[in-house]
Amino acid sequence: MEKVLEVKNLKKSYKKNKAVDGLSFDLYRGEILGILGPNGAGKSTTINILSTILKKDEGEIKYFGEELEKNLKQIKQNLGVVPQDLAIYEDISAYKNIEFFASLYGIKKEELKNAVEEALKFVGLEERKDDKPKTYSGGMKRRLNIAIAIAHKPKILILDEPTVGIDPQSRNHILSSIQKLRKEGTTVIYTTHYMEEIEEIADRVIIMDHRQENSRGNN
Ligand code: ADP
């Protein structure tokens, strides 16, 4: 199986606070990796470093066999990121939101319509595509955030607590979308503090708990 991500001895501190202290794991194509841990365990820090939002202090990160820092631009094109805080424009339609972000990823004009519609369908928002997100429920906004992250068909999708504080219907929708993406060959990394979600969908789990990290397979 193709190794898509290799992390070795990753470290990040905020002043004296060691948020991530020596995390190592490998991830293979089509796997779902769950990062599980309580608040403050370092999940967001890890995921922000992997999403290139934050710089590591030490360690090695290789995507597709290439060092992250040396191939940043190319690697970024292959990543989809769903941050914990919503990154959407409330006052423009869902369709336009996706279109805008997809064009930033360099999707060609003639492919744009298809890409946007596919993403909308994927998260089950086709019927509400012309509505503004300010009229959406919290769960629908999260689904839109996911649509934005997948329209450019990333090889790896990274999500930070995508199911926190949303209705059960949206939660189920998000979990089954993640599984569907996996079937299509997308690799998924996501954080949660719900053990049952990890049991439900993850192939591999990293447990982060106050500077003790372990990686183990889950099936
Ligand atoms: P989690 O996502 O598991 O809740 P975080 O990665 O957000 O954990 O936080 C890990 C630790 O780093 C916590 O002690 C948190 O207070 C600290 N931390 C996170 N972000 C910052 C920051 N920007 N500045 C200072 N400390 C931070």
mmCIF file of C-alpha atoms and ligand atoms in Angstrom:
data_model
loop_
_atom_site.group_PDB
_atom_site.id
_atom_site.type_symbol
_atom_site.label_atom_id
_atom_site.label_comp_id
_atom_site.label_asym_id
_atom_site.label_seq_id
_atom_site.Cartn_x
_atom_site.Cartn_y
_atom_site.Cartn_z
ATOM 1 C CA MET A 1 0.000 0.000 0.000
ATOM 2 C CA GLU A 2 1.164 3.515 -0.795
ATOM 3 C CA LYS A 3 2.475 5.456 2.188
ATOM 4 C CA VAL A 4 1.019 8.958 1.943
ATOM 5 C CA LEU A 5 2.248 10.459 5.188
ATOM 6 C CA GLU A 6 5.168 9.828 7.471
ATOM 7 C CA VAL A 7 5.540 11.721 10.750
ATOM 8 C CA LYS A 8 8.619 11.268 12.899
ATOM 9 C CA ASN A 9 9.224 12.688 16.356
ATOM 10 C CA LEU A 10 7.042 15.762 15.824
ATOM 11 C CA LYS A 11 7.365 18.413 18.518
ATOM 12 C CA LYS A 12 5.712 21.752 19.157
ATOM 13 C CA SER A 13 5.780 23.924 22.272
ATOM 14 C CA TYR A 14 4.098 27.155 23.209
ATOM 15 C CA LYS A 15 6.735 28.713 25.457
ATOM 16 C CA LYS A 16 7.269 26.038 28.123
ATOM 17 C CA ASN A 17 4.078 24.168 27.321
ATOM 18 C CA LYS A 18 4.889 21.069 25.268
ATOM 19 C CA ALA A 19 1.716 20.739 23.205
ATOM 20 C CA VAL A 20 3.092 17.915 21.017
ATOM 21 C CA ASP A 21 6.087 16.006 22.273
ATOM 22 C CA GLY A 22 7.505 13.385 19.960
ATOM 23 C CA LEU A 23 4.628 12.120 17.832
ATOM 24 C CA SER A 24 5.409 9.479 15.187
ATOM 25 C CA PHE A 25 3.129 7.584 12.825
ATOM 26 C CA ASP A 26 2.701 6.414 9.229
ATOM 27 C CA LEU A 27 -0.450 6.671 7.164
ATOM 28 C CA TYR A 28 -1.358 4.708 4.046
ATOM 29 C CA ARG A 29 -3.571 5.603 1.112
ATOM 30 C CA GLY A 30 -7.275 5.183 1.796
ATOM 31 C CA GLU A 31 -6.959 4.920 5.563
ATOM 32 C CA ILE A 32 -8.982 6.892 8.067
ATOM 33 C CA LEU A 33 -6.822 8.086 10.944
ATOM 34 C CA GLY A 34 -8.584 9.222 14.091
ATOM 35 C CA ILE A 35 -6.736 11.425 16.554
ATOM 36 C CA LEU A 36 -8.439 10.962 19.888
ATOM 37 C CA GLY A 37 -7.878 12.891 23.080
ATOM 38 C CA PRO A 38 -9.364 15.274 25.622
ATOM 39 C CA ASN A 39 -9.276 19.063 25.297
ATOM 40 C CA GLY A 40 -5.761 20.437 25.507
ATOM 41 C CA ALA A 41 -4.103 17.171 24.450
ATOM 42 C CA GLY A 42 -2.514 18.708 21.370
ATOM 43 C CA LYS A 43 -4.903 17.493 18.646
ATOM 44 C CA SER A 44 -5.488 20.865 17.004
ATOM 45 C CA THR A 45 -1.811 21.724 17.212
ATOM 46 C CA THR A 46 -0.955 18.459 15.440
ATOM 47 C CA ILE A 47 -3.586 18.903 12.785
ATOM 48 C CA ASN A 48 -2.670 22.544 12.192
ATOM 49 C CA ILE A 49 0.943 21.544 11.620
ATOM 50 C CA LEU A 50 -0.119 18.767 9.231
ATOM 51 C CA SER A 51 -2.375 21.258 7.397
ATOM 52 C CA THR A 52 0.583 23.654 7.030
ATOM 53 C CA ILE A 53 -1.206 26.330 9.082
ATOM 54 C CA LEU A 54 1.345 26.105 11.896
ATOM 55 C CA LYS A 55 5.103 25.464 11.868
ATOM 56 C CA LYS A 56 6.583 22.540 13.786
ATOM 57 C CA ASP A 57 9.526 23.001 16.159
ATOM 58 C CA GLU A 58 11.152 19.644 15.483
ATOM 59 C CA GLY A 59 10.628 16.390 13.657
ATOM 60 C CA GLU A 60 9.980 15.204 10.141
ATOM 61 C CA ILE A 61 6.807 15.322 8.018
ATOM 62 C CA LYS A 62 6.764 13.659 4.617
ATOM 63 C CA TYR A 63 3.747 13.647 2.316
ATOM 64 C CA PHE A 64 3.961 11.232 -0.632
ATOM 65 C CA GLY A 65 7.618 10.656 0.247
ATOM 66 C CA GLU A 66 8.477 14.362 -0.018
ATOM 67 C CA GLU A 67 9.433 16.644 2.830
ATOM 68 C CA LEU A 68 6.610 19.065 3.609
ATOM 69 C CA GLU A 69 8.722 22.209 3.851
ATOM 70 C CA LYS A 70 10.520 21.525 0.582
ATOM 71 C CA ASN A 71 7.380 20.868 -1.472
ATOM 72 C CA LEU A 72 4.858 23.048 0.279
ATOM 73 C CA LYS A 73 3.041 24.346 -2.773
ATOM 74 C CA GLN A 74 2.580 21.005 -4.464
ATOM 75 C CA ILE A 75 1.594 19.242 -1.236
ATOM 76 C CA LYS A 76 -0.958 21.938 -0.360
ATOM 77 C CA GLN A 77 -2.750 21.281 -3.659
ATOM 78 C CA ASN A 78 -3.299 17.712 -2.505
ATOM 79 C CA LEU A 79 -4.669 18.586 0.918
ATOM 80 C CA GLY A 80 -8.211 19.507 1.896
ATOM 81 C CA VAL A 81 -8.599 21.186 5.272
ATOM 82 C CA VAL A 82 -11.743 21.530 7.385
ATOM 83 C CA PRO A 83 -10.863 23.769 10.323
ATOM 84 C CA GLN A 84 -12.666 23.657 13.644
ATOM 85 C CA ASP A 85 -13.893 27.201 13.230
ATOM 86 C CA LEU A 86 -16.070 27.632 10.193
ATOM 87 C CA ALA A 87 -14.388 29.309 7.252
ATOM 88 C CA ILE A 88 -17.338 30.356 5.101
ATOM 89 C CA TYR A 89 -18.912 33.566 3.876
ATOM 90 C CA GLU A 90 -22.315 33.797 5.531
ATOM 91 C CA ASP A 91 -23.742 36.276 3.038
ATOM 92 C CA ILE A 92 -23.052 34.577 -0.260
ATOM 93 C CA SER A 93 -24.725 31.385 -1.455
ATOM 94 C CA ALA A 94 -23.312 27.956 -0.649
ATOM 95 C CA TYR A 95 -22.674 27.472 -4.357
ATOM 96 C CA LYS A 96 -20.662 30.682 -4.593
ATOM 97 C CA ASN A 97 -18.740 29.828 -1.432
ATOM 98 C CA ILE A 98 -17.559 26.532 -2.899
ATOM 99 C CA GLU A 99 -16.884 28.097 -6.281
ATOM 100 C CA PHE A 100 -14.729 30.786 -4.732
ATOM 101 C CA PHE A 101 -12.532 28.421 -2.732
ATOM 102 C CA ALA A 102 -12.276 25.879 -5.556
ATOM 103 C CA SER A 103 -11.020 28.589 -7.909
ATOM 104 C CA LEU A 104 -8.349 29.479 -5.350
ATOM 105 C CA TYR A 105 -7.107 25.913 -5.705
ATOM 106 C CA GLY A 106 -6.705 26.515 -9.404
ATOM 107 C CA ILE A 107 -9.602 24.454 -10.723
ATOM 108 C CA LYS A 108 -10.139 25.393 -14.365
ATOM 109 C CA LYS A 109 -13.206 27.418 -15.258
ATOM 110 C CA GLU A 110 -14.741 24.679 -17.403
ATOM 111 C CA GLU A 111 -14.342 22.138 -14.592
ATOM 112 C CA LEU A 112 -15.582 24.441 -11.877
ATOM 113 C CA LYS A 113 -19.324 23.883 -12.257
ATOM 114 C CA ASN A 114 -18.964 20.140 -12.157
ATOM 115 C CA ALA A 115 -16.630 20.253 -9.171
ATOM 116 C CA VAL A 116 -18.956 22.535 -7.203
ATOM 117 C CA GLU A 117 -22.042 20.469 -7.966
ATOM 118 C CA GLU A 118 -20.311 17.235 -7.080
ATOM 119 C CA ALA A 119 -19.175 18.653 -3.752
ATOM 120 C CA LEU A 120 -22.674 19.955 -2.970
ATOM 121 C CA LYS A 121 -24.179 16.588 -3.766
ATOM 122 C CA PHE A 122 -21.566 14.819 -1.708
ATOM 123 C CA VAL A 123 -22.544 16.642 1.480
ATOM 124 C CA GLY A 124 -26.270 16.597 0.664
ATOM 125 C CA LEU A 125 -26.751 20.329 0.173
ATOM 126 C CA GLU A 126 -27.801 20.404 -3.509
ATOM 127 C CA GLU A 127 -31.294 21.573 -2.673
ATOM 128 C CA ARG A 128 -30.026 24.444 -0.540
ATOM 129 C CA LYS A 129 -27.177 25.481 -2.814
ATOM 130 C CA ASP A 130 -28.587 28.921 -3.621
ATOM 131 C CA ASP A 131 -29.298 29.798 -0.002
ATOM 132 C CA LYS A 132 -26.947 31.839 2.127
ATOM 133 C CA PRO A 133 -25.176 29.951 4.928
ATOM 134 C CA LYS A 134 -26.598 32.396 7.473
ATOM 135 C CA THR A 135 -29.915 30.568 6.988
ATOM 136 C CA TYR A 136 -28.285 27.160 7.644
ATOM 137 C CA SER A 137 -28.217 25.075 10.830
ATOM 138 C CA GLY A 138 -24.826 24.534 12.491
ATOM 139 C CA GLY A 139 -24.597 21.049 11.004
ATOM 140 C CA MET A 140 -25.348 22.295 7.498
ATOM 141 C CA LYS A 141 -22.630 24.919 7.831
ATOM 142 C CA ARG A 142 -20.173 22.211 8.766
ATOM 143 C CA ARG A 143 -21.238 20.176 5.759
ATOM 144 C CA LEU A 144 -20.650 23.230 3.587
ATOM 145 C CA ASN A 145 -17.210 23.605 5.130
ATOM 146 C CA ILE A 146 -16.489 20.030 4.084
ATOM 147 C CA ALA A 147 -17.781 20.663 0.561
ATOM 148 C CA ILE A 148 -15.374 23.602 0.317
ATOM 149 C CA ALA A 149 -12.497 21.377 1.396
ATOM 150 C CA ILE A 150 -13.210 18.561 -1.086
ATOM 151 C CA ALA A 151 -14.219 20.375 -4.289
ATOM 152 C CA HIS A 152 -10.636 20.312 -5.600
ATOM 153 C CA LYS A 153 -10.497 16.531 -4.930
ATOM 154 C CA PRO A 154 -7.652 16.415 -2.420
ATOM 155 C CA LYS A 155 -5.765 13.170 -1.873
ATOM 156 C CA ILE A 156 -5.798 13.784 1.867
ATOM 157 C CA LEU A 157 -8.630 15.381 3.819
ATOM 158 C CA ILE A 158 -7.876 16.800 7.267
ATOM 159 C CA LEU A 159 -10.757 17.631 9.618
ATOM 160 C CA ASP A 160 -10.612 19.150 13.101
ATOM 161 C CA GLU A 161 -13.501 17.936 15.289
ATOM 162 C CA PRO A 162 -16.037 17.981 12.442
ATOM 163 C CA THR A 163 -18.875 16.617 14.562
ATOM 164 C CA VAL A 164 -18.696 18.810 17.649
ATOM 165 C CA GLY A 165 -21.969 20.406 18.644
ATOM 166 C CA ILE A 166 -24.097 19.406 15.670
ATOM 167 C CA ASP A 167 -27.410 17.582 15.205
ATOM 168 C CA PRO A 168 -27.381 13.756 14.846
ATOM 169 C CA GLN A 169 -28.511 13.874 11.218
ATOM 170 C CA SER A 170 -25.589 16.060 10.164
ATOM 171 C CA ARG A 171 -23.256 13.982 12.301
ATOM 172 C CA ASN A 172 -24.303 10.787 10.544
ATOM 173 C CA HIS A 173 -24.048 12.514 7.220
ATOM 174 C CA ILE A 174 -20.511 13.660 7.937
ATOM 175 C CA LEU A 175 -19.377 10.242 9.167
ATOM 176 C CA SER A 176 -20.828 8.457 6.156
ATOM 177 C CA SER A 177 -19.292 11.073 3.821
ATOM 178 C CA ILE A 178 -15.898 10.362 5.340
ATOM 179 C CA GLN A 179 -16.395 6.645 4.742
ATOM 180 C CA LYS A 180 -17.498 7.279 1.177
ATOM 181 C CA LEU A 181 -14.393 9.365 0.517
ATOM 182 C CA ARG A 182 -12.255 6.561 1.855
ATOM 183 C CA LYS A 183 -13.872 4.135 -0.585
ATOM 184 C CA GLU A 184 -12.902 6.505 -3.381
ATOM 185 C CA GLY A 185 -9.273 6.359 -2.238
ATOM 186 C CA THR A 186 -9.061 9.569 -0.211
ATOM 187 C CA THR A 187 -6.996 9.382 2.965
ATOM 188 C CA VAL A 188 -8.629 11.055 5.952
ATOM 189 C CA ILE A 189 -7.178 12.464 9.158
ATOM 190 C CA TYR A 190 -9.581 13.716 11.763
ATOM 191 C CA THR A 191 -9.673 14.650 15.421
ATOM 192 C CA THR A 192 -12.400 13.930 17.897
ATOM 193 C CA HIS A 193 -12.963 13.407 21.569
ATOM 194 C CA TYR A 194 -15.688 10.837 20.934
ATOM 195 C CA MET A 195 -14.388 7.285 21.388
ATOM 196 C CA GLU A 196 -17.469 5.803 19.697
ATOM 197 C CA GLU A 197 -16.773 7.714 16.481
ATOM 198 C CA ILE A 198 -13.289 6.278 16.352
ATOM 199 C CA GLU A 199 -14.708 2.796 16.814
ATOM 200 C CA GLU A 200 -17.244 3.444 14.091
ATOM 201 C CA ILE A 201 -15.020 4.710 11.298
ATOM 202 C CA ALA A 202 -11.279 4.845 12.003
ATOM 203 C CA ASP A 203 -8.787 2.283 10.655
ATOM 204 C CA ARG A 204 -6.036 3.640 12.807
ATOM 205 C CA VAL A 205 -6.056 5.726 15.957
ATOM 206 C CA ILE A 206 -3.611 7.984 17.714
ATOM 207 C CA ILE A 207 -4.397 8.581 21.334
ATOM 208 C CA MET A 208 -3.071 11.874 22.600
ATOM 209 C CA ASP A 209 -3.275 12.406 26.280
ATOM 210 C CA HIS A 210 -1.086 15.000 27.878
ATOM 211 C CA ARG A 211 2.139 14.356 26.090
ATOM 212 C CA GLN A 212 1.810 10.608 25.779
ATOM 213 C CA GLU A 213 1.125 9.574 22.245
ATOM 214 C CA ASN A 214 0.685 6.065 20.915
ATOM 215 C CA SER A 215 -0.309 4.909 17.488
ATOM 216 C CA ARG A 216 -2.050 1.618 16.934
ATOM 217 C CA GLY A 217 -4.156 -0.062 14.327
ATOM 218 C CA ASN A 218 -7.833 -0.386 15.084
ATOM 219 C CA ASN A 219 -8.871 -3.439 13.123
HETATM 220 P P1 ADP B 1 -6.665 20.012 21.608
HETATM 221 O O1 ADP B 1 -6.921 20.301 20.183
HETATM 222 O O2 ADP B 1 -6.404 18.551 21.865
HETATM 223 O O3 ADP B 1 -7.716 20.556 22.525
HETATM 224 P P2 ADP B 1 -4.550 21.986 21.430
HETATM 225 O O4 ADP B 1 -3.582 21.568 20.397
HETATM 226 O O5 ADP B 1 -5.538 23.035 21.098
HETATM 227 O O6 ADP B 1 -5.283 20.696 22.028
HETATM 228 O O7 ADP B 1 -3.718 22.503 22.714
HETATM 229 C C1 ADP B 1 -2.614 21.808 23.267
HETATM 230 C C2 ADP B 1 -1.970 22.663 24.360
HETATM 231 O O8 ADP B 1 -1.355 23.797 23.760
HETATM 232 C C3 ADP B 1 -2.948 23.210 25.393
HETATM 233 O O9 ADP B 1 -2.282 23.248 26.626
HETATM 234 C C4 ADP B 1 -3.240 24.606 24.882
HETATM 235 O O10 ADP B 1 -3.579 25.462 25.943
HETATM 236 C C5 ADP B 1 -1.913 24.999 24.254
HETATM 237 N N1 ADP B 1 -2.087 25.933 23.116
HETATM 238 C C6 ADP B 1 -2.775 25.667 21.982
HETATM 239 N N2 ADP B 1 -2.703 26.706 21.126
HETATM 240 C C7 ADP B 1 -1.946 27.662 21.743
HETATM 241 C C8 ADP B 1 -1.503 28.976 21.376
HETATM 242 N N3 ADP B 1 -1.803 29.510 20.198
HETATM 243 N N4 ADP B 1 -0.757 29.643 22.263
HETATM 244 C C9 ADP B 1 -0.411 29.111 23.452
HETATM 245 N N5 ADP B 1 -0.789 27.875 23.868
HETATM 246 C C10 ADP B 1 -1.552 27.163 23.033
#
